[in-house]
Coordinates of C-alpha atoms (C1' of nucleotides) in Angstrom, one line a residue:
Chain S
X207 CA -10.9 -5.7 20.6
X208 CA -12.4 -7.9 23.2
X209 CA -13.2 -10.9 22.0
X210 CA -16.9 -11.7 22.5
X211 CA -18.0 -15.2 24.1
X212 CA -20.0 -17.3 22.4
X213 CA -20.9 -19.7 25.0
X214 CA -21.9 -19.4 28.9
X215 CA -18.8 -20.1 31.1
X216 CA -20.1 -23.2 31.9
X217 CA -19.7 -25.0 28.7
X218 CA -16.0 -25.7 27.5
X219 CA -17.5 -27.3 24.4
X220 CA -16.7 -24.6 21.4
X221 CA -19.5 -23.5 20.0
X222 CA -21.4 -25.9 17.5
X223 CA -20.2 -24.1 14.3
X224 CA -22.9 -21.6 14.3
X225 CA -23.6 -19.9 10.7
X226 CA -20.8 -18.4 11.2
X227 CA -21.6 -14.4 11.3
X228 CA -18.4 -13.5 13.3
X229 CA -16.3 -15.3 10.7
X230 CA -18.0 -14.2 7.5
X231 CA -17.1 -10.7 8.7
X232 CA -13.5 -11.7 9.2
X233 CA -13.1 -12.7 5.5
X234 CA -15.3 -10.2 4.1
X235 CA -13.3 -7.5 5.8
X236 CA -10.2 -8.9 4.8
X237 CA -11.3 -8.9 1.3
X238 CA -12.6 -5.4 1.3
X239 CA -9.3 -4.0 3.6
X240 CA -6.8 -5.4 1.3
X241 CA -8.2 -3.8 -1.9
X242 CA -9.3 -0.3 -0.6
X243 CA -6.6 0.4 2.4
X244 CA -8.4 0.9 5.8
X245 CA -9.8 4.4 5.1
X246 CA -11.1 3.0 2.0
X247 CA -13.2 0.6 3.3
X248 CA -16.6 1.5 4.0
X249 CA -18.1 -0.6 6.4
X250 CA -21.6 -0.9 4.9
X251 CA -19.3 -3.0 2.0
X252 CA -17.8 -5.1 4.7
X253 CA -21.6 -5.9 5.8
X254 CA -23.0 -6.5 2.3
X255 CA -20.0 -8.8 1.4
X256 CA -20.7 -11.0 4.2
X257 CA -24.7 -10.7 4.0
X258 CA -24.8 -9.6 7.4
X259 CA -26.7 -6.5 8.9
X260 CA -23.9 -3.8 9.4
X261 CA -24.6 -3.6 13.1
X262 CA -23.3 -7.0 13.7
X263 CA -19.8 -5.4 12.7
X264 CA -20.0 -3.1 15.9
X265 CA -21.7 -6.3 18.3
X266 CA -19.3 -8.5 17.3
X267 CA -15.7 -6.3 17.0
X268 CA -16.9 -2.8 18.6
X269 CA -15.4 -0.5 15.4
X270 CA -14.3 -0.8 12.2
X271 CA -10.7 0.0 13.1
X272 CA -10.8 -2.8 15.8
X273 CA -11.9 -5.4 13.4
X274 CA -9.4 -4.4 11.2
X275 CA -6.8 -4.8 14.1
X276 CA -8.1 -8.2 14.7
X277 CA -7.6 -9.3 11.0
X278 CA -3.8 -7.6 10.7
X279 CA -3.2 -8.7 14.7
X280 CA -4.1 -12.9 12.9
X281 CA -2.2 -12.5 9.6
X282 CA 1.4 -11.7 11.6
X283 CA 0.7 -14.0 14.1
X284 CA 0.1 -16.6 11.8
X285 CA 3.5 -15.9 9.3
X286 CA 5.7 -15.7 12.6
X287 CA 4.3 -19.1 14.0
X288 CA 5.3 -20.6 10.6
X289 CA 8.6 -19.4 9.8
X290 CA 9.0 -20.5 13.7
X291 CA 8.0 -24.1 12.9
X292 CA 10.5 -24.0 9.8
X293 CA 13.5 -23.3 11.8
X294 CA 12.4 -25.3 14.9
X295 CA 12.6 -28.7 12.5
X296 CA 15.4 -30.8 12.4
X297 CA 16.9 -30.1 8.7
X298 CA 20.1 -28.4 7.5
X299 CA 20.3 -25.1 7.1
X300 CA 19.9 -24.7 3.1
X301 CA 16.5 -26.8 3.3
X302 CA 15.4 -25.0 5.9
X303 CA 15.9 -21.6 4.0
X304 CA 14.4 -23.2 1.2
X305 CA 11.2 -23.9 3.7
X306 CA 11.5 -20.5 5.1
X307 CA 10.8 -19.2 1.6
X308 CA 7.9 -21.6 0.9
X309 CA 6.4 -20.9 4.5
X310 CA 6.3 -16.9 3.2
X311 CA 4.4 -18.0 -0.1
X312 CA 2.5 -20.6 1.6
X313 CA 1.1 -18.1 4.2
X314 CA 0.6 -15.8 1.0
X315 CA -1.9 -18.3 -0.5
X316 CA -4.0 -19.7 2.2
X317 CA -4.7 -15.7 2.8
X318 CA -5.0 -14.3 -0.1
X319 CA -5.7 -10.9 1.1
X320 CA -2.2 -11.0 3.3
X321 CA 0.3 -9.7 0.7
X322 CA -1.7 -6.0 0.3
X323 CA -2.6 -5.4 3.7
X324 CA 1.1 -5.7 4.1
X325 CA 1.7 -3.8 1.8
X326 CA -0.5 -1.3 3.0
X327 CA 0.7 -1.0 6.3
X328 CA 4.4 -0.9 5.1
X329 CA 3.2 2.6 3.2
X330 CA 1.6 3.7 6.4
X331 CA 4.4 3.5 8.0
X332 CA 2.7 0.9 10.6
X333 CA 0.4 3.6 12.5
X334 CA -2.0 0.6 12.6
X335 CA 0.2 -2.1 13.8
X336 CA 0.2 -3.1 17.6
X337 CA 2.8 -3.9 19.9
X338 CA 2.0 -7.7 18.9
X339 CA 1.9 -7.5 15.4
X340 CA 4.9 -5.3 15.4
X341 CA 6.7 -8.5 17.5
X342 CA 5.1 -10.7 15.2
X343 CA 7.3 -9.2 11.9
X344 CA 10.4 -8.6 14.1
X345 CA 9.8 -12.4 15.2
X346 CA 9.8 -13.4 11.5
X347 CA 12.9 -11.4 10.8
X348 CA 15.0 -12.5 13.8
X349 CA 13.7 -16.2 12.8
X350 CA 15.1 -15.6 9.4
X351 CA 18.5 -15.1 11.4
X352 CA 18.8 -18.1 14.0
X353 CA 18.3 -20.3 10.4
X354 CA 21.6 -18.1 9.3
X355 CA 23.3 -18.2 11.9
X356 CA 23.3 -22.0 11.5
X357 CA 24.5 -21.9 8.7
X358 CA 27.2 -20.1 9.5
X359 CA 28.5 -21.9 12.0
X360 CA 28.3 -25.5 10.4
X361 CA 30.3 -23.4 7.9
X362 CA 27.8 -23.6 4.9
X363 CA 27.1 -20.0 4.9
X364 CA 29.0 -17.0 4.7
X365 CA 27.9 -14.3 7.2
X366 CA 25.0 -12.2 6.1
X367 CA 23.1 -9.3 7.3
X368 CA 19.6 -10.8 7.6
X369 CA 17.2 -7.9 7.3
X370 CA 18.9 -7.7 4.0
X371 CA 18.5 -11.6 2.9
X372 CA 15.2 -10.8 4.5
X373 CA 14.1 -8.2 2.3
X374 CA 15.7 -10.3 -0.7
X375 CA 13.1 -13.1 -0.2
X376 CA 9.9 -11.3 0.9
X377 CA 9.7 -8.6 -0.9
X378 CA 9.7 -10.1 -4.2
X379 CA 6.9 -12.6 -3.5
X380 CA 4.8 -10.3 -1.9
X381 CA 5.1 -8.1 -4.6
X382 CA 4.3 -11.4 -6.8
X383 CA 1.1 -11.9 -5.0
X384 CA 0.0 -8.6 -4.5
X385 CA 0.1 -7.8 -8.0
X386 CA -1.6 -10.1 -9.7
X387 CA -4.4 -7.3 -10.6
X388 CA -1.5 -4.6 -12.0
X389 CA -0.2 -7.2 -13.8
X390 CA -3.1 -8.2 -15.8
X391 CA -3.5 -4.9 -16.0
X392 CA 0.0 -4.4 -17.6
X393 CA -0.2 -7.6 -19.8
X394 CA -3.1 -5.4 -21.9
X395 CA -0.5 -2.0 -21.8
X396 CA 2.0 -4.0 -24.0
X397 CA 4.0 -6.2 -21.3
X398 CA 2.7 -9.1 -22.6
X399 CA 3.5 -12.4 -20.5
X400 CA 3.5 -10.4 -17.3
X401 CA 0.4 -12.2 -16.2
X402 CA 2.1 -15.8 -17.3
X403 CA 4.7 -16.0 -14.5
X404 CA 3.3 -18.7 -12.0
X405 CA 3.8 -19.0 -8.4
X406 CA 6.2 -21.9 -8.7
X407 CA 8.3 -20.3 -10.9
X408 CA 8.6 -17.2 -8.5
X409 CA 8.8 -19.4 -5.3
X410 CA 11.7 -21.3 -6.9
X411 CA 13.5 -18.3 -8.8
X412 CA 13.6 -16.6 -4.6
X413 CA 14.8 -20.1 -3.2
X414 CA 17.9 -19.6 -6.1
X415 CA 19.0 -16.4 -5.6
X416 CA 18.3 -16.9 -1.4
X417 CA 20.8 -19.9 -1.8
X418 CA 23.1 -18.5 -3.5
X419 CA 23.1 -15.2 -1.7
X420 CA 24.0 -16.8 1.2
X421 CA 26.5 -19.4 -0.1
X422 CA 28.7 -18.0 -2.8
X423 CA 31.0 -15.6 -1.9
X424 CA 28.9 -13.2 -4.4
Chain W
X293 CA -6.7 17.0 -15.7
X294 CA -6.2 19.5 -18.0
X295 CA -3.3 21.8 -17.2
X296 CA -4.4 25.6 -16.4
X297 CA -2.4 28.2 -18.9
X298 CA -0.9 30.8 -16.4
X299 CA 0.2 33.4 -19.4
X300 CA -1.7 34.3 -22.3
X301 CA -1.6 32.6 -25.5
X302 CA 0.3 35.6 -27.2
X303 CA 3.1 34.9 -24.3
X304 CA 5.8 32.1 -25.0
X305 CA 7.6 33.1 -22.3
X306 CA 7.1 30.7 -19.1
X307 CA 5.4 32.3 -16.3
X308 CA 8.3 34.3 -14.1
X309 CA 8.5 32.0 -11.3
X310 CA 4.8 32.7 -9.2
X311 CA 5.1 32.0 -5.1
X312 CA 4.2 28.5 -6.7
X313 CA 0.9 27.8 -5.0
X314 CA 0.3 25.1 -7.7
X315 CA 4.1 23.3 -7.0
X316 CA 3.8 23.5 -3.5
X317 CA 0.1 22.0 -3.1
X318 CA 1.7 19.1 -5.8
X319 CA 4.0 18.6 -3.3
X320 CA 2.1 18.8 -0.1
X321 CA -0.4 16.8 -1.7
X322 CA 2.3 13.3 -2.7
X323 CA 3.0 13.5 1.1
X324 CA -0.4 13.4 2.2
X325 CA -1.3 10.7 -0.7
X326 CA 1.6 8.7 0.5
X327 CA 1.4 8.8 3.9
X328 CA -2.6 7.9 3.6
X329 CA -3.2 6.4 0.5
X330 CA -5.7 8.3 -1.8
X331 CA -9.2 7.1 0.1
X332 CA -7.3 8.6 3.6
X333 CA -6.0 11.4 1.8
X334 CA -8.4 14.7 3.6
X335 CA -8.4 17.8 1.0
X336 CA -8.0 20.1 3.8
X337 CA -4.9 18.6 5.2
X338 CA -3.2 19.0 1.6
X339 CA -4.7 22.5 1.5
X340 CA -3.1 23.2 5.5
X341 CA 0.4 21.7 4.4
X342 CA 0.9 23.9 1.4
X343 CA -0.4 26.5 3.7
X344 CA -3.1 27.1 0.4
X345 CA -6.8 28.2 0.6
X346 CA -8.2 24.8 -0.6
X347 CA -10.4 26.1 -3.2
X348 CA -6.8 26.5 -4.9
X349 CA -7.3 23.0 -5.4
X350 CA -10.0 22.9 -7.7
X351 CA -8.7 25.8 -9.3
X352 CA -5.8 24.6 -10.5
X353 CA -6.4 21.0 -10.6
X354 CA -10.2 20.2 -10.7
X355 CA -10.8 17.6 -8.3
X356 CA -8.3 15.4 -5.7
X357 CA -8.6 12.4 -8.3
X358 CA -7.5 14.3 -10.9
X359 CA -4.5 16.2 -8.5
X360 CA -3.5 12.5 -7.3
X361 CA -3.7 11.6 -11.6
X362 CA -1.4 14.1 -12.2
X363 CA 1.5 13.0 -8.9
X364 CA 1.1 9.2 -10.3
X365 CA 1.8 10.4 -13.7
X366 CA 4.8 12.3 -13.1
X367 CA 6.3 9.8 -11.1
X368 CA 6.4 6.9 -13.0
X369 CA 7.0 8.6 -16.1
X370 CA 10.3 10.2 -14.6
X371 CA 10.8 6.6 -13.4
X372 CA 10.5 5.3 -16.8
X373 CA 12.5 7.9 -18.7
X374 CA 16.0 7.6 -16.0
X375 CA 15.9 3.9 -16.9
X376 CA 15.4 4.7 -21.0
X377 CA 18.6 6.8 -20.7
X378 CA 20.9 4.2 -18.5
X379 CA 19.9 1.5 -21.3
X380 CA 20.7 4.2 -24.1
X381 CA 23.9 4.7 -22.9
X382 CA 27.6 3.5 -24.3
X383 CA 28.0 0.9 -21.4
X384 CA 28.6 -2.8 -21.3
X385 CA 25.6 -4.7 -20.3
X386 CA 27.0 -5.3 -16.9
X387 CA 27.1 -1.6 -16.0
X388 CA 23.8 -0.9 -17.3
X389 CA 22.4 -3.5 -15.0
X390 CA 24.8 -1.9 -12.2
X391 CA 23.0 1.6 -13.4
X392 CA 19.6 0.4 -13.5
X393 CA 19.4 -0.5 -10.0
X394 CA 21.1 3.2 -8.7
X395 CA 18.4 4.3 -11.5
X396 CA 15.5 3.4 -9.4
X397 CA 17.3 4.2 -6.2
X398 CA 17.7 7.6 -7.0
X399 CA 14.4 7.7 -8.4
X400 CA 13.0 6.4 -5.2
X401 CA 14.9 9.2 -3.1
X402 CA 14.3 12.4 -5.9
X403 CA 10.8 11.8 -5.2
X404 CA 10.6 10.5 -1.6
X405 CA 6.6 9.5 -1.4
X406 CA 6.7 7.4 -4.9
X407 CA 7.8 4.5 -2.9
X408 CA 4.7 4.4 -1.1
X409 CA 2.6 5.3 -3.7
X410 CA 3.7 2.9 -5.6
X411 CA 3.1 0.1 -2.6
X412 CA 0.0 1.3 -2.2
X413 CA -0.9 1.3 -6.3
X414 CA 0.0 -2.9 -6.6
X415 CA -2.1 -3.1 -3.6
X416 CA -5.2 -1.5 -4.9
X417 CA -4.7 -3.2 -8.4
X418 CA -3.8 -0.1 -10.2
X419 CA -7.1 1.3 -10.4
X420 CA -6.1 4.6 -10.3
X421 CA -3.5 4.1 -12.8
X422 CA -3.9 5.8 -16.5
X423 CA -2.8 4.1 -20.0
X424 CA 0.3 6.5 -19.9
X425 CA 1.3 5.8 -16.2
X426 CA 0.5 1.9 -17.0
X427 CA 2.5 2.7 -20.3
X428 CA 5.4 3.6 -18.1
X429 CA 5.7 0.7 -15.9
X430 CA 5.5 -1.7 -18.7
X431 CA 8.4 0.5 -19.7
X432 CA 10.5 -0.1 -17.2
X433 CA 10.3 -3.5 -17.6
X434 CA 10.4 -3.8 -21.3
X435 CA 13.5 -1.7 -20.9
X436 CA 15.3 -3.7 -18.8
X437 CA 14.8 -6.4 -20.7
X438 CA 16.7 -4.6 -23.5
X439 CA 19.4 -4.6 -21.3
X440 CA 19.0 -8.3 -20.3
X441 CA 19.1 -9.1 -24.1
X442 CA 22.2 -7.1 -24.7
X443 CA 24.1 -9.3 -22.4
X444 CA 22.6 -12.2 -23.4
X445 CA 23.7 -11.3 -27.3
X446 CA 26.8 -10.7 -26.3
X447 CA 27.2 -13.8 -24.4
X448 CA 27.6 -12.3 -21.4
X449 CA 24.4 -13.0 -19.4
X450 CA 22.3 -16.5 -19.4
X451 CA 18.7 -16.1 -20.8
X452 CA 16.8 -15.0 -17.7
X453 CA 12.9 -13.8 -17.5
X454 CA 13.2 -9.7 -17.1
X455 CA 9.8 -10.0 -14.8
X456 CA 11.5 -11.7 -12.7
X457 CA 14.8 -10.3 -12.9
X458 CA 12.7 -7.1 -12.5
X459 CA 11.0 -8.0 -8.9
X460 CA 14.1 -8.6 -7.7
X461 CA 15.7 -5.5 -8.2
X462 CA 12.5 -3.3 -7.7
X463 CA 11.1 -5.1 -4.9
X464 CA 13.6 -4.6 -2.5
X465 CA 14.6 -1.2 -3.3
X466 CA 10.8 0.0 -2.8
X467 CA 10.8 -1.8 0.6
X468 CA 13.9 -0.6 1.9
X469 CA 12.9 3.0 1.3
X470 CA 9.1 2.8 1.9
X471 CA 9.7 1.0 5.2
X472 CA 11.9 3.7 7.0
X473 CA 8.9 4.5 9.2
X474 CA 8.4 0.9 9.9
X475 CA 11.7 0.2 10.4
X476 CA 12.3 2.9 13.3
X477 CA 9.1 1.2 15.0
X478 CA 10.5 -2.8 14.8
X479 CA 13.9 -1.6 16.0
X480 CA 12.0 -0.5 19.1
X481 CA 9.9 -3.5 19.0
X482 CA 13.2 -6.0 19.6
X483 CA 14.8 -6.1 16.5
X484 CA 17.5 -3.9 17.1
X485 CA 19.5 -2.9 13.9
X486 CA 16.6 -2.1 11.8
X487 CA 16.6 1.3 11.6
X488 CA 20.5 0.9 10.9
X489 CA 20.8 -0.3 7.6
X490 CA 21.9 2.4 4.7
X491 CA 20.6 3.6 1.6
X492 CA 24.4 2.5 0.0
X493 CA 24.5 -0.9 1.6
X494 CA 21.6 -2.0 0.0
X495 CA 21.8 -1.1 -3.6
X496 CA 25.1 -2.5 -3.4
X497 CA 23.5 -5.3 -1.7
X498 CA 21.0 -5.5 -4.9
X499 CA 23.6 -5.0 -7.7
X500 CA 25.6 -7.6 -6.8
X501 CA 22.1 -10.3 -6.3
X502 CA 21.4 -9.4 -10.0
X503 CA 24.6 -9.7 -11.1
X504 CA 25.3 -13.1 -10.1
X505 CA 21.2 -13.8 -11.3
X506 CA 22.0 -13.2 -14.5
X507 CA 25.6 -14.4 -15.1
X508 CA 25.7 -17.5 -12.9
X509 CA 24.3 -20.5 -13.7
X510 CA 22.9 -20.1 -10.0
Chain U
dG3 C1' -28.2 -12.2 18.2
dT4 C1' -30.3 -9.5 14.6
dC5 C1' -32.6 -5.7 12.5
dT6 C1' -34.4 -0.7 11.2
dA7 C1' -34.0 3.9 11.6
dT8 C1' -31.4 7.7 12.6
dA9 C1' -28.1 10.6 14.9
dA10 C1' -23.6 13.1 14.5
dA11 C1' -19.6 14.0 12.2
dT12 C1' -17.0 14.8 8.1
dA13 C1' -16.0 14.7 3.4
dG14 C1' -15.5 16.7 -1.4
dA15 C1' -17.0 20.3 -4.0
dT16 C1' -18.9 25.0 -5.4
dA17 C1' -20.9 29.9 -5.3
dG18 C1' -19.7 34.2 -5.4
dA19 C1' -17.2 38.3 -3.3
dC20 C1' -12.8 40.5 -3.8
Chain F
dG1 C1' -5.7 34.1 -8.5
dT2 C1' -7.4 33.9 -3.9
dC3 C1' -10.7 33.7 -0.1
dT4 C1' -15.1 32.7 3.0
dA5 C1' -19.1 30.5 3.6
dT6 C1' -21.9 26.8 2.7
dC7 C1' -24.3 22.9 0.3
dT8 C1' -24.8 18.0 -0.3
dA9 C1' -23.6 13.4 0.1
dT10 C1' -21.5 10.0 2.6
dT11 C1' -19.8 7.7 6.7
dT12 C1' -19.2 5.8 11.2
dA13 C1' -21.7 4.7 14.9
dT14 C1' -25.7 4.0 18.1
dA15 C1' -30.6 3.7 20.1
dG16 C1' -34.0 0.7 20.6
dA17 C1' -37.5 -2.8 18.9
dC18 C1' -37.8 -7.7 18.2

DNA sequence: GTCTATAAATAGATAGAC
DNA sequence: GTCTATCTATTTATAGAC
């Protein structure tokens, strides 16, 4: 949990990008979390994915179940900050819920890992979430409704409930990312196309139905 | 795997309903799966819940892979086989649609861990996932589509992809009732309301997002 | 900071009596 | 069909040298 110092006290200068042994361990977890679940994961994997001697996993993060904290604790923290930045800009409502779908994909993308784990945890029923990753999805959700509320009251949108306009946009590109294995998987059992559909295509089919959820009358 | 023959062979009549060891440890034992994946899944908890001996286990199922088989297989193919009948039936394409989505619903709640399970299946790539059970959720699919087509002959519904006509209804049914747990927890965590939303609100909410998907232009 | 060797606990599975 | 006792392999975690 504690996060380890790399450097004396003395020195404000981050450390020279060493080789990088706390970090490989972060990714190579990630990896090995997302597709096995956290009783899954055996950390000898975690070790030999990163090339790193296992015992490096207990100096560096003290357990398996605190790294994995650390990893889950980065990923919410990072969606929330950028849903946050999305509604903090200066645009009109329907761009910025436009944005806040992108921002969801986006985040989905740069880790790649992101759309299981959650997943994952969502099945658990959270037991491994933390008071700050648990404020970190409630932050996304209530972030999802100061953009509506906007839009409400310049009149553009009608009033919606927006754990359910919430659902409507996440849940379908998470599932999108997170299935990229089944659905290869399925394009073999007969479904053929169901590994042609591209992210664009998804991101902009969720920005449609978003807008027009929250605009028609429906 | 194989399923155990409780009468003899010169018997055709079904065995007069046992105490049920082998239904209650199938049910004890998609709790346990769902609530902890398969890898967090212990033997002996399955064994404790159906209040078992555990060697029951392997009696009448062979091994926990091939108990967990058996749960994914039933599930999806019930899954698969509610859907078959609302497309089979006398109704304008619009209903069906309407039906499809309570389909999965009621799926979702007859069988109150195959949300979960199935989160936790995408996740984990559908590894554990036979040709039949992958047969069935190409079904699903391919069977709305059927329905998509029927409107779309009829001139009723634009031409719209049934993947993604499919992740829209499926996603957000799955979330809503895999999340409960998670949903108690964030309406603690300052996102009050989230354990208030209802089972009716949102398929109602879902029916009428497909609808206008496929008969808009949106 | 990194490594080897090993302790300590727990898991899935089976043998064999009843 | 059911139970107890146990075997074997695996897993997390640590001690201690370098």
């Amino acid at each position: 949990m504690a996060r380890k110092q790399t450097a004396p006290a003395s020195d404000r200068i981050p450390p020279p990008a060493p080789p990088g042994t706390r970090e490989r361990l972060l990714a190579a977890a990630a990896a090995e979390f997302a597709a096995r679940g956290f009783a899954g994961t055996r950390v000898d994997r975690i070790a030999a994915a990163a090339r790193v001697n296992k015992a490096m996993i207990y100096y560096h993060f003290g357990s398996k179940a605190a790294l994995y904290q650390e990893i889950l604790g980065d990923m919410f923290q990072a969606v929330n900050a950028n849903v946050r930045r999305v509604a903090a800009a200066a645009d009109p409502p329907e761009e910025k819920l436009a944005q806040f779908v992108a921002a969801i994909a986006r985040e989905a993308e740069a880790r790649p890992h992101f759309p299981q784990i959650w997943f994952r945890e969502i099945a658990e029923g959270g037991v491994h979430l933390g008071e700050p990753a648990l404020g970190d999805m409630a932050g996304v959700v209530l972030t999802l409704g100061t953009i509506l509320d906007q839009g409400v009251r310049s009149r553009r949108f009608r009033r919606t409930d927006p754990l359910l306009v919430h659902a409507t946009i996440v849940a379908p590109l998470l599932l999108f990312f997170a299935s990229a294995g089944v659905r290869r998987r399925l394009d073999r059992a007969g479904l053929s196309g169901a590994g042609g559909i591209t992210r664009d295509a998804v991101v902009a089919h969720v920005q449609r139905i978003t807008r027009s959820l929250v605009e028609g009358r429906v």
